[in-house]
Short mmCIF file of C-alpha atoms and ligand atoms in Angstrom, two decimals:
data_model
loop_
_atom_site.label_atom_id
_atom_site.label_comp_id
_atom_site.label_asym_id
_atom_site.label_seq_id
_atom_site.Cartn_x
_atom_site.Cartn_y
_atom_site.Cartn_z
CA MET A 269 48.12 94.71 78.72
CA LEU A 270 51.11 96.01 76.49
CA ARG A 271 52.61 97.21 79.78
CA VAL A 272 52.47 93.63 81.09
CA LYS A 273 54.04 92.21 78.14
CA LYS A 274 57.03 94.73 78.38
CA VAL A 275 58.00 93.76 82.09
CA THR A 276 57.85 90.17 80.94
CA GLN A 277 60.43 90.60 77.98
CA LEU A 278 62.82 92.52 80.04
CA PRO A 279 64.75 89.49 81.71
CA PHE A 280 65.29 88.17 77.98
CA ILE A 281 66.79 91.17 77.06
CA LYS A 282 68.80 91.56 80.16
CA SER A 283 70.06 88.06 79.33
CA ILE A 284 70.92 88.88 75.73
CA PHE A 285 72.77 91.91 76.74
CA ILE A 286 74.89 90.02 79.11
CA LEU A 287 75.57 87.32 76.53
CA VAL A 288 77.05 90.00 74.08
CA ILE A 289 79.23 91.30 76.36
CA ALA A 290 80.42 87.93 77.72
CA LEU A 291 81.18 87.17 73.80
CA PHE A 292 82.87 90.55 73.63
CA ALA A 293 85.14 89.75 76.53
CA THR A 294 86.27 86.37 75.19
CA VAL A 295 87.01 87.61 71.86
CA ASN A 296 88.88 90.49 73.00
CA PHE A 297 91.16 88.54 75.65
CA SER A 298 91.15 84.86 74.27
CA ASP A 299 94.06 84.91 72.16
CA ASN A 300 95.91 87.22 73.96
CA GLY A 301 97.27 85.81 77.13
CA LYS A 302 100.58 88.03 77.38
CA ALA A 303 98.45 91.41 76.89
CA LEU A 304 96.11 90.03 79.57
CA GLN A 305 98.77 89.28 82.14
CA LEU A 306 100.34 92.59 81.63
CA ALA A 307 96.86 94.46 82.17
CA GLN A 308 97.24 92.92 85.68
CA LEU A 309 99.66 95.55 86.55
CA SER A 310 97.87 98.81 87.83
CA ASP A 311 98.28 101.50 85.21
CA GLY A 312 101.41 103.50 85.40
CA PHE A 313 102.79 100.78 88.03
CA ASN A 314 106.16 101.29 89.03
CA PRO A 315 107.34 98.64 91.65
CA GLU A 316 110.26 101.08 93.31
CA GLN A 317 107.84 103.79 93.84
CA LYS A 318 104.99 101.87 95.22
CA TYR A 319 107.74 100.03 97.65
CA MET A 320 108.66 103.43 98.84
CA ALA A 321 105.13 104.57 99.36
CA SER A 322 103.99 101.29 101.19
CA CYS A 323 106.99 98.82 102.42
CA PHE A 324 110.14 101.29 102.65
CA ALA A 325 108.72 102.34 106.55
CA CYS A 326 109.10 98.53 107.77
CA HIS A 327 111.55 97.10 105.28
CA SER A 328 114.46 99.77 105.21
CA THR A 329 114.68 99.71 109.03
CA GLY A 330 113.93 95.98 109.98
CA ALA A 331 110.64 97.56 111.84
CA ALA A 332 109.01 94.59 113.76
CA GLY A 333 111.45 92.12 112.32
CA ALA A 334 111.05 92.82 108.70
CA PRO A 335 113.58 91.60 106.60
CA LYS A 336 115.83 94.48 105.30
CA VAL A 337 115.99 95.84 101.87
CA GLY A 338 119.39 97.38 100.46
CA ASP A 339 122.76 96.54 99.34
CA GLY A 340 124.31 93.70 101.17
CA MET A 341 121.17 92.69 102.31
CA ALA A 342 120.91 89.38 100.63
CA VAL A 343 121.58 87.70 103.98
CA GLU A 344 118.42 88.84 105.10
CA TRP A 345 116.65 87.04 102.09
CA GLY A 346 118.44 83.78 101.28
CA PRO A 347 116.55 81.61 103.78
CA ARG A 348 113.24 83.12 103.01
CA LEU A 349 113.79 82.57 99.02
CA GLU A 350 114.09 79.10 99.72
CA LYS A 351 110.45 78.61 100.13
CA GLY A 352 109.98 80.01 96.88
CA LEU A 353 108.94 83.24 95.25
CA ASP A 354 105.14 82.13 94.84
CA ALA A 355 105.07 81.45 98.74
CA MET A 356 106.80 84.76 99.49
CA VAL A 357 104.17 86.50 97.31
CA ALA A 358 101.21 84.65 98.97
CA ASN A 359 102.61 85.71 102.39
CA THR A 360 102.89 89.40 101.13
CA VAL A 361 99.11 89.07 99.97
CA ASN A 362 97.73 87.44 103.15
CA GLY A 363 100.11 88.94 105.56
CA LEU A 364 102.65 87.01 107.63
CA ASN A 365 102.98 87.56 111.65
CA THR A 366 103.44 91.05 112.16
CA MET A 367 103.82 91.82 108.29
CA PRO A 368 100.05 93.40 107.77
CA ALA A 369 98.29 91.80 104.25
CA LYS A 370 99.15 93.47 101.15
CA GLY A 371 102.20 95.18 103.03
CA LEU A 372 99.32 98.08 103.34
CA CYS A 373 99.39 98.73 99.80
CA PHE A 374 95.53 97.91 99.32
CA ASP A 375 95.26 99.37 95.49
CA CYS A 376 98.00 96.84 94.66
CA THR A 377 97.06 93.76 92.60
CA ASP A 378 98.59 90.20 93.34
CA ASP A 379 100.93 90.86 90.33
CA ASP A 380 102.00 94.38 91.54
CA LEU A 381 103.01 92.74 94.80
CA ARG A 382 104.76 90.20 92.88
CA ALA A 383 106.56 92.77 91.04
CA ILE A 384 107.37 94.74 94.41
CA VAL A 385 108.77 91.51 95.79
CA GLU A 386 110.95 91.21 92.83
CA TYR A 387 112.27 94.65 93.08
CA MET A 388 113.07 94.19 96.92
CA ILE A 389 115.06 91.16 96.21
CA GLU A 390 116.87 92.47 93.35
CA THR A 391 117.85 95.32 95.36
CA SER A 392 119.12 93.39 98.13
CA GLN A 393 122.21 91.60 96.28
C1 HEC B 267 104.03 97.50 109.01
C2 HEC B 267 105.44 96.98 108.60
C3 HEC B 267 105.54 96.06 107.38
C4 HEC B 267 105.07 96.69 106.12
C5 HEC B 267 104.37 98.19 105.76
C6 HEC B 267 105.52 95.95 104.83
N1 HEC B 267 106.20 95.04 105.74
FE1 HEC B 267 106.81 93.15 104.56
N2 HEC B 267 107.22 92.38 106.26
C7 HEC B 267 107.08 92.76 107.55
C8 HEC B 267 107.76 92.14 108.47
C9 HEC B 267 107.71 92.35 109.94
C10 HEC B 267 107.94 90.92 108.05
C11 HEC B 267 108.39 89.46 108.71
C12 HEC B 267 107.40 88.35 108.89
C13 HEC B 267 107.91 87.16 109.60
O1 HEC B 267 108.63 86.75 108.74
O2 HEC B 267 107.56 87.02 110.69
C14 HEC B 267 107.95 90.95 106.55
C15 HEC B 267 108.15 90.03 105.77
C16 HEC B 267 108.07 90.37 104.10
C17 HEC B 267 108.34 89.36 103.04
C18 HEC B 267 109.06 87.97 103.50
C19 HEC B 267 107.66 86.93 103.42
C20 HEC B 267 108.03 85.72 103.60
O3 HEC B 267 107.41 84.77 103.11
O4 HEC B 267 109.16 85.10 104.00
C21 HEC B 267 107.78 90.12 102.01
C22 HEC B 267 108.34 89.26 100.58
C23 HEC B 267 107.08 91.43 102.31
N3 HEC B 267 107.44 91.17 103.61
C24 HEC B 267 107.21 92.16 101.38
C25 HEC B 267 106.40 93.46 101.55
C26 HEC B 267 105.62 94.32 100.70
C27 HEC B 267 105.89 94.06 99.11
C28 HEC B 267 105.37 95.49 101.20
C29 HEC B 267 104.86 96.72 100.51
C30 HEC B 267 103.86 96.67 99.56
C31 HEC B 267 105.84 95.24 102.61
N4 HEC B 267 106.13 93.92 102.88
C32 HEC B 267 105.56 96.05 103.53
C33 HEC B 267 106.52 94.12 108.06
C34 HEC B 267 105.95 94.79 106.92
#
């Protein structure tokens, strides 16, 4: 009898546990939007390093028609910038024609990718 009782109580205990975790998460993050935003960049993230590791192979050479990155390359980015940064980041996340999804950086968050795209545009003036 005792054994049966224990088993039936388990889902109840489980839901209390989940509730406590949910409350903890809300209290922790609700009043600190900025910290939450920063936290979405991966630990130790450096846009230049990630660019070199994932994007440089295509974007330094223009392989497969990739817009080139570097000094004097603003002309490659001007027409693309007209659609807005958000659209460009979305194309980076989802892929665009021969541009592979996430630019092959599979451990990058969407915010990491946005920071790399900003880095690419800034270094192509
Ligand atoms: C395999 C080659 C390749 C790699 C690796 C690659 N790209 Fe690209 N990328 C392309 C090509 C090709 C295009 C042009 C696509 C088109 O317009 O048809 C492009 C276009 C883009 C654009 C412009 C999108 C737009 O909306 O016009 C951005 C931004 C971009 N890449 C970011 C990145 C980032 C960030 C990385 C690395 C995380 C990366 N790419 C890695 C080939 C690559």
